[in-house]
Coordinates of C-alpha atoms and ligand atoms in Angstrom, one line a residue:
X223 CA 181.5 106.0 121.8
X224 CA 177.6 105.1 122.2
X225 CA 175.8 106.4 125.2
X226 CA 173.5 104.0 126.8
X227 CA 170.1 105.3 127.5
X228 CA 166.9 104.2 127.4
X229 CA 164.8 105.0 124.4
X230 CA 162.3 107.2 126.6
X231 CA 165.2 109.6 127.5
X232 CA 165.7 110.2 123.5
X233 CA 165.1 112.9 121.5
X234 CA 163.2 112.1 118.8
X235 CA 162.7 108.5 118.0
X236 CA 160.0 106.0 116.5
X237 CA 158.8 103.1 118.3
X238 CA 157.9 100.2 115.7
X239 CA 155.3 97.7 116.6
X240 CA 155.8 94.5 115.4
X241 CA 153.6 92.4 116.2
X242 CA 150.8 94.9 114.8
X243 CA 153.2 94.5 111.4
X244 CA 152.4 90.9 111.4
X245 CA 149.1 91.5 112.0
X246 CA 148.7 93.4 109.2
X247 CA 150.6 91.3 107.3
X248 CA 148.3 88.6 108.3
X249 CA 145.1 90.6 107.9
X250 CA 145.4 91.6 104.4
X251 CA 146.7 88.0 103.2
X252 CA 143.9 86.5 104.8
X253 CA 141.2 88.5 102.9
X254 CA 142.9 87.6 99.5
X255 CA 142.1 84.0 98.1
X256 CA 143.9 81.6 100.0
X257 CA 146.9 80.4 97.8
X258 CA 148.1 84.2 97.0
X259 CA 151.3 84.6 97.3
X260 CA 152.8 88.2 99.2
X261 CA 155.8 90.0 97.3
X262 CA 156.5 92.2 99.8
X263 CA 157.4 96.2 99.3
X264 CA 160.2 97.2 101.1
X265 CA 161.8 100.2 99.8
X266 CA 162.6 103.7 100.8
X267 CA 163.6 101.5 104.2
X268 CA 160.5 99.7 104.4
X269 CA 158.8 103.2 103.9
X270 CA 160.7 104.2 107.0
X271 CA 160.1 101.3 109.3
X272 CA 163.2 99.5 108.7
X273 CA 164.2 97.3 106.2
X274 CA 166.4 94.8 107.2
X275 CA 164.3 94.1 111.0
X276 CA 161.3 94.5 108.7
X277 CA 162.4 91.7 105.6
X278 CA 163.6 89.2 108.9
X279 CA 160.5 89.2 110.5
X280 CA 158.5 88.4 107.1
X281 CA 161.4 85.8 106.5
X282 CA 160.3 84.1 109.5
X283 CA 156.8 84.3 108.4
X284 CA 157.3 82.3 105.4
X285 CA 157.8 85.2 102.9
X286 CA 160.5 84.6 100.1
X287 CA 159.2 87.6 98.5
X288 CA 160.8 90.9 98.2
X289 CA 160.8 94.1 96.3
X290 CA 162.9 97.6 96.5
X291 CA 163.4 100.1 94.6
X292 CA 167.6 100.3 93.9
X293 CA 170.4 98.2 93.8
X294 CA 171.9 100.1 97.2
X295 CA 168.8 98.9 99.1
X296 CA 168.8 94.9 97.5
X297 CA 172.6 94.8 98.6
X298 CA 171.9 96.1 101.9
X299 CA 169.0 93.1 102.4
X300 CA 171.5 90.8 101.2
X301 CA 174.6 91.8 103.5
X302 CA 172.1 91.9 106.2
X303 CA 171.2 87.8 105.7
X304 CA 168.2 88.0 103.4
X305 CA 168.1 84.8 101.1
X306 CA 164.8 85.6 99.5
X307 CA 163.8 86.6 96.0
X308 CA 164.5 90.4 96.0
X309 CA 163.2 92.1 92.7
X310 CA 164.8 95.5 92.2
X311 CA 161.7 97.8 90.7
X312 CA 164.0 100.9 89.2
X313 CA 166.5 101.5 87.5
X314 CA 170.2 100.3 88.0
X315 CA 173.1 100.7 85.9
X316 CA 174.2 98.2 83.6
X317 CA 177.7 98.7 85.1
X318 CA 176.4 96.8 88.3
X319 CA 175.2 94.1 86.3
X320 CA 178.5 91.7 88.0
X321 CA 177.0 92.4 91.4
X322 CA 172.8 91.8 90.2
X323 CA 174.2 88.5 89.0
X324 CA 176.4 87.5 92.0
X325 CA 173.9 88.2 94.6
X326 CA 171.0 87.0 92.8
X327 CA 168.8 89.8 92.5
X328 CA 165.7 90.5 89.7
X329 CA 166.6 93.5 88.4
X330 CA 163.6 95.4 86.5
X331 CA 163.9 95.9 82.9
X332 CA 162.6 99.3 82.2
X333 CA 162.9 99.8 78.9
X334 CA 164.4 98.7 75.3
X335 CA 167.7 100.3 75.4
X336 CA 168.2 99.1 79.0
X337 CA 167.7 95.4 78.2
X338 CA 169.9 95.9 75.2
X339 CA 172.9 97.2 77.3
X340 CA 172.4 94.5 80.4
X341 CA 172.4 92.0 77.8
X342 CA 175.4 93.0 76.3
X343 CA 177.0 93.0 80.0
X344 CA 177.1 89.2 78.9
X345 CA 176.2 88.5 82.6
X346 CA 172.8 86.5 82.3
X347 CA 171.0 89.0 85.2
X348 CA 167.9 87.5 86.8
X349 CA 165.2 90.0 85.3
X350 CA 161.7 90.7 84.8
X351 CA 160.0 92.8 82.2
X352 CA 157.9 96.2 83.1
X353 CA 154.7 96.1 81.2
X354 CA 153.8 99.3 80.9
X355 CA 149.1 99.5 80.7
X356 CA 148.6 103.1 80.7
X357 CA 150.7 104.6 83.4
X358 CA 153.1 105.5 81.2
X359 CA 156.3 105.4 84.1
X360 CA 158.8 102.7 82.8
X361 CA 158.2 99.4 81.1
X362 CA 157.3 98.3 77.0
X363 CA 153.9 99.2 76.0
X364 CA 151.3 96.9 76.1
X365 CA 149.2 98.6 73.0
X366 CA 152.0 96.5 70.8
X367 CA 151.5 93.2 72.3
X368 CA 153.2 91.3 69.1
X369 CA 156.1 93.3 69.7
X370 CA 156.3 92.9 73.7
X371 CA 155.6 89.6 73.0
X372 CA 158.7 89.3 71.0
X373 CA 161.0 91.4 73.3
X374 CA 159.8 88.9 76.3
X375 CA 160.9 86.0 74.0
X376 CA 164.0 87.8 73.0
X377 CA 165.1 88.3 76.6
X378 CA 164.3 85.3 77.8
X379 CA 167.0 84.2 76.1
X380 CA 169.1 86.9 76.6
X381 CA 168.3 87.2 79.9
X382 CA 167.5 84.8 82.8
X383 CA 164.3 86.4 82.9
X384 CA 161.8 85.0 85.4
X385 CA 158.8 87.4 85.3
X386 CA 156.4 90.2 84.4
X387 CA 155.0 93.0 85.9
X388 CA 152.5 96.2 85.0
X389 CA 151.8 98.8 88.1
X390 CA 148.3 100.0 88.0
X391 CA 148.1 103.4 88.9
X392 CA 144.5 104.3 89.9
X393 CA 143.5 101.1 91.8
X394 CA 143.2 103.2 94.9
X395 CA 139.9 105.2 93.2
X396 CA 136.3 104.7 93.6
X397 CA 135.6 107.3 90.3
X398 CA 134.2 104.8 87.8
X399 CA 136.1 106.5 84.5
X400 CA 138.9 104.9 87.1
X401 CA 137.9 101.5 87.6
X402 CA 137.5 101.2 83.7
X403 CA 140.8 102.7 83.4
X404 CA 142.0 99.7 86.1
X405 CA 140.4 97.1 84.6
X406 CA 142.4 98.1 81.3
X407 CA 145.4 97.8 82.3
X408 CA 144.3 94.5 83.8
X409 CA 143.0 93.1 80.7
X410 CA 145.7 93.9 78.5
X411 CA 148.6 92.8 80.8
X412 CA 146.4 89.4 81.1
X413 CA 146.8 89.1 77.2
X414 CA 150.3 89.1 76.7
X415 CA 150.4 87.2 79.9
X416 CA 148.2 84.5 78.0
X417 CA 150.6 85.3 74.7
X418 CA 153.4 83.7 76.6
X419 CA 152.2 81.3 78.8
X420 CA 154.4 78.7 77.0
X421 CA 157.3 80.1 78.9
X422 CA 155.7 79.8 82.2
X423 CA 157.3 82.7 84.3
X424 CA 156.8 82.2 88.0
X425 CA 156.3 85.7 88.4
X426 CA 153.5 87.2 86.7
X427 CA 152.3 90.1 88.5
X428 CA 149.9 93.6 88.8
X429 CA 148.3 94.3 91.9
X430 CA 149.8 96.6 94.6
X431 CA 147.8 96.9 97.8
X432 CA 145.1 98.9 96.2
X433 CA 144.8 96.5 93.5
X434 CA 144.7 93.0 96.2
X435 CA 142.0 94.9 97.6
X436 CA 139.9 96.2 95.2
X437 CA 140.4 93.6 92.2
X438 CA 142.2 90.2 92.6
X439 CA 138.5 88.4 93.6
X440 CA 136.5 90.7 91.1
X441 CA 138.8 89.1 88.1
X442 CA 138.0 86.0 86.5
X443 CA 142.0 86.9 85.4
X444 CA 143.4 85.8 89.0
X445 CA 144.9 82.5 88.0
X446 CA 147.4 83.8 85.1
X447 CA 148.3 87.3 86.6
X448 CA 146.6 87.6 90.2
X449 CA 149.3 85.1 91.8
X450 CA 151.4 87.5 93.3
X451 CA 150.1 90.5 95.2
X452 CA 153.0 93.4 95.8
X453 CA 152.0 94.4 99.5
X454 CA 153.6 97.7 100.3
X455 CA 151.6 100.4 102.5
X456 CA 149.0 98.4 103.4
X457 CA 151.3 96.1 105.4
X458 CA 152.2 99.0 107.3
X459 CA 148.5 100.1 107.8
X460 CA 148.7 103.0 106.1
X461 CA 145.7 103.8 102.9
X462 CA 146.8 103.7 99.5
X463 CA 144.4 106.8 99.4
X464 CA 142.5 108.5 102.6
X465 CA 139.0 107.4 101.7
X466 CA 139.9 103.7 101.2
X467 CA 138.5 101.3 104.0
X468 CA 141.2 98.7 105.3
X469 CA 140.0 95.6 106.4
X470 CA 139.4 95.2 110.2
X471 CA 142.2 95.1 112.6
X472 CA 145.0 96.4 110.2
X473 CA 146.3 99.7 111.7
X474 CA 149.6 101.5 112.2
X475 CA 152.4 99.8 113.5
X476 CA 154.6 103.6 114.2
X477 CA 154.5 105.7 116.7
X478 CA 156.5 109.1 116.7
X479 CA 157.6 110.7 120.1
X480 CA 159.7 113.5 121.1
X481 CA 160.6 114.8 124.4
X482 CA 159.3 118.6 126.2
X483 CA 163.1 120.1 126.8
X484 CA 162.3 123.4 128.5
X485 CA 158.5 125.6 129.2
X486 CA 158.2 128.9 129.9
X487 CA 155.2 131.2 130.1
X488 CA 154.9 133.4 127.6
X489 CA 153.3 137.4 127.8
X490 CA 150.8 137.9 125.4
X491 CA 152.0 140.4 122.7
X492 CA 155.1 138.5 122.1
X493 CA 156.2 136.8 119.4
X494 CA 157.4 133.0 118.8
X495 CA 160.1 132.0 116.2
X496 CA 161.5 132.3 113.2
X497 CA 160.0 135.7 111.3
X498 CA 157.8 136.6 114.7
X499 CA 155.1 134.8 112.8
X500 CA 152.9 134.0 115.6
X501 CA 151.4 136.7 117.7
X502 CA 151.3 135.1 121.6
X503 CA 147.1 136.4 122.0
X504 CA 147.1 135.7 126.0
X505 CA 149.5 135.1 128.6
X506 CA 150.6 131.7 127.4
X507 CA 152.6 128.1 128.6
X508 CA 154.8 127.6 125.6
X509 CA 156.9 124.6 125.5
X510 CA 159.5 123.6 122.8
X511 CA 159.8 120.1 121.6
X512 CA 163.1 118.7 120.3
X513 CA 161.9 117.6 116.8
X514 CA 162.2 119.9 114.0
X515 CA 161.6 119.7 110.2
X516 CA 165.5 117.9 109.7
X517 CA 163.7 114.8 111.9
X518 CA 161.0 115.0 109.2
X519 CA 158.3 117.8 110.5
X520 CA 157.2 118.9 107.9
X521 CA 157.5 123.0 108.1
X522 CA 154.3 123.2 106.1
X523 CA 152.8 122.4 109.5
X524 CA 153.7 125.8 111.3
X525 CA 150.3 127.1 112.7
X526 CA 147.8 124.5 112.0
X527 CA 149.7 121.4 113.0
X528 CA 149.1 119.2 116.7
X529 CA 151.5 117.3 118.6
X530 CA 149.9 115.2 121.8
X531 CA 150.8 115.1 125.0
X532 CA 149.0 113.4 128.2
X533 CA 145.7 112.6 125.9
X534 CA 145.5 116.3 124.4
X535 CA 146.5 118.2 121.4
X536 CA 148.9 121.0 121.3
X537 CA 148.7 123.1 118.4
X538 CA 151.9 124.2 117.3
X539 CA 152.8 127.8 117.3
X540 CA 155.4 129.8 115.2
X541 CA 157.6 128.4 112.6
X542 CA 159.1 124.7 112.5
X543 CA 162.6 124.7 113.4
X544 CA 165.5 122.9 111.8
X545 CA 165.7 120.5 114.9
X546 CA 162.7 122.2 117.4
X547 CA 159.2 123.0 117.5
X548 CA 157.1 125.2 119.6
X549 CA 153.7 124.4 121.3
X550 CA 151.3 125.9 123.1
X551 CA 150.3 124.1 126.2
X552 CA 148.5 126.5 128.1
X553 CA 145.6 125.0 128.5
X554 CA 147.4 121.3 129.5
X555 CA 148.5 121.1 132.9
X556 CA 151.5 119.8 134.4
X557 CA 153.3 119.9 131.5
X558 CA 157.6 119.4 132.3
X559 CA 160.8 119.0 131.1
X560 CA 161.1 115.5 129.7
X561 CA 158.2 115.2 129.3
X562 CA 157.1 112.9 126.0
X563 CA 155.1 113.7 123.1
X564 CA 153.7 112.0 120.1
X565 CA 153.6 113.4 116.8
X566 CA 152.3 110.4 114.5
X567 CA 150.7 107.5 116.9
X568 CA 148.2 106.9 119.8
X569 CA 148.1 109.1 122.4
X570 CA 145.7 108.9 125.2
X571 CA 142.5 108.9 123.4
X572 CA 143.9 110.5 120.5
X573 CA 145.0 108.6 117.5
X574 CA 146.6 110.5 114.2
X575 CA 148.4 108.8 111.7
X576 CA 150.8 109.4 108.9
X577 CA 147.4 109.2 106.9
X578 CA 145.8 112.1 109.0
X579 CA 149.0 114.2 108.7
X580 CA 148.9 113.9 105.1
X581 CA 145.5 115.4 104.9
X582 CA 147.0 118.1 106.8
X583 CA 149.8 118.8 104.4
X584 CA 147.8 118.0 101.2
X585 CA 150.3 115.0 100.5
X586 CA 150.0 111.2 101.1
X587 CA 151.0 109.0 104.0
X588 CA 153.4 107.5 102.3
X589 CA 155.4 110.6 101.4
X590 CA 155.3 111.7 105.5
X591 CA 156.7 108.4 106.1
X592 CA 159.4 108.8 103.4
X593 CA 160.7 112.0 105.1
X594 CA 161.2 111.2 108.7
X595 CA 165.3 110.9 108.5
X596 CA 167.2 108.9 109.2
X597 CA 168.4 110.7 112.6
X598 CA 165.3 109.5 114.3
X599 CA 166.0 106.6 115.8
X600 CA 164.1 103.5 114.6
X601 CA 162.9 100.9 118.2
X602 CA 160.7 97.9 118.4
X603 CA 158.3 96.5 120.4
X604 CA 156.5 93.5 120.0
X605 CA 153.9 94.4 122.4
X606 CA 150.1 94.4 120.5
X607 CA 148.5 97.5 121.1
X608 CA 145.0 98.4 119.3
X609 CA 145.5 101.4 117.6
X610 CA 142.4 102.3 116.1
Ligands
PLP779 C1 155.8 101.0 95.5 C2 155.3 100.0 94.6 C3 154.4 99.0 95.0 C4 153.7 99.1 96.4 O1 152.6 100.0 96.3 P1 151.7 100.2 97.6 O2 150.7 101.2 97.1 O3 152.5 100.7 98.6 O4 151.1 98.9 97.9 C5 154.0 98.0 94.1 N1 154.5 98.0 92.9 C6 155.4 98.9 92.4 C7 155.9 98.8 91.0 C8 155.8 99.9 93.2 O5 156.7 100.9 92.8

């Protein structure tokens, strides 16, 4: 039996902005050339905002676009009523190769020995070839372009195969050793695009966010390979690295709250937590939040990490807990049971991302997306809020 209560009287939960998701979505596709088309990145749960509500609202923006990274998550999209393209960008067993075909997925085509054994499936899958320009991840390498150029051929018979892709891997950099490096990779996927033109693929693609920012206008390449733009963290206005600008108006469409259950004072001299790590220095006002590091907290946060409440930061104190976290509000007043806090969002005047986080834990925004679990319950709002 479900309880019925309002998302405020939850524990921990994530309030998802839509309409700033279609902003962004409509930002960053605005500042590209005007007849790009969007492949949008939706894995890992649409990097923790949702898949499925995520993929229908996009639907009804006119995208036919989509990209994961498994066969569980494209199965999921499709149970769930999404009749775009969805390319699968990782590996799946040829075994499933039955299911790729009967629900019309793109399934990635990593390697040699993988193409060989979906082939011999006998099921002709939908597929596109990984071109692999100097990342060296998954995909046939581009230095050989007569004999890529002969396993696109091959497969294309073989294989209903309707595209090509490379992933460019430091598009996110202003060091110019990396730009060079970018415009490499570009330059050799745009010659064994040019060496098979004849077949003309509808799907010939490189840029990620990073890249539709940085390089689609700069290259004279844009009408063989700079089509198609896979948008993944920018559309949910997150950086592809901290020092990258976005373009105005794109901002975070997640905020992360928790609720105060129970504050107590605190002698100084005592100890909070797990392995009486922190030292209380004065008498203090600790309260304990119920989020801990199984909601996605990272534990690496113990002692230098902030949660807000009522426009203030409150450091937190001790140890992360499985499912609770302590904080020091002393100097906040009128701070109560069930009362709410935000750990990732807008909070008075105070704004800290999944990007900010990051810096805190030496890790990317992406990754502190990937790891709020699934217990957190996902809401949304359509209400437009300036974030930043
Ligand atoms: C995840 C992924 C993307 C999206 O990258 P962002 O940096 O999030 O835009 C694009 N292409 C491939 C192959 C990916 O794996």
């Amino acid at each position: 039996m479900e309880i019925y209560v309002s998302h405020i009287e939850k524990r921990s939960w994530i309030e998802i902005n839509l309409s700033q998701l279609r902003a962004n979505y409509i930002i960053y596709k605005n500042s590209l050339r005007r007849d790009v088309d969007i492949m949008a990145v939706i894995k890992a749960d649409a990097y923790g905002h949702g898949d499925v509500q995520v993929a229908r609202m996009l639907a009804d923006m006119g995208v036919g676009l989509f990209a994961v990274s498994n066969i569980d998550e494209a199965v999921g999209l499709r149970e769930a009523g999404i009749s775009g393209e969805i390319l699968i960008l990782g590996y799946s067993s040829p075994v499933y190769a039955q299911t790729l075909y009967d629900l019309n997925l793109t399934q990635t085509l990593v390697s040699e020995t993988y193409a060989e054994q979906l082939a011999k499936t006998g099921y002709r899958v939908k597929c596109q070839w990984a071109i692999d320009t100097g990342m060296n991840r998954i995909g046939i390498n581009a230095n050989n372009l007569n004999h890529c150029e002969q396993m696109i051929r091959t497969y294309a018979e073989r294989l209903d195969l309707n595209g090509i892709f490379t992933h460019l891997c430091v598009a996110d950099s202003s060091d110019e050793e990396d730009k060079i490096f970018t415009r490499n990779q570009i330059e050799k996927f745009k010659l064994l695009a040019d060496r098979v033109a004849d077949l003309k693929l509808p799907y010939v693609h490189c840029c990620n966010s990073a890249g539709g920012l940085s390089y689609i206008d700069n290259t004279e390449y844009y009408d063989t390979i700079g089509r198609i733009v896979r948008l993944g963290i920018v559309l949910y206005g997150l950086k592809p690295d901290y020092s990258n600008p976005l373009p105005q108006g794109i901002a975070p469409a997640l905020t992360w709250k928790s609720v105060i259950s129970m504050v107590k004072p605190v002698a100084k001299g005592e100890f909070i937590g797990y392995g009486r790590s922190f030292e209380v220095k004065r008498d203090s006002i600790i309260a304990t939040v119920a989020t801990g590091y199984a909601d996605g907290l990272s534990r690496l946060l113990a002692d230098k990490g902030f949660v807000m409440i009522n426009g203030h930061q409150a450091p937190i104190v001790g140890r992360i807990c499985m499912d609770q976290t302590l904080i020091d509000v002393t100097d906040i007043p009128n701070v109560c049971m069930g009362m709410s806090v935000t750990l990732l969002g807008k909070n008075g005047d105070l704004v800290y991302t999944a990007d900010d986080m990051a810096q805190d834990l030496g890790t990317i925004g992406y990754e502190v997306m990937c790891n709020i679990t699934k217990r957190v319950q996902r809401f949304y709002v359509n209400s437009y809020q300036d974030y930043l």
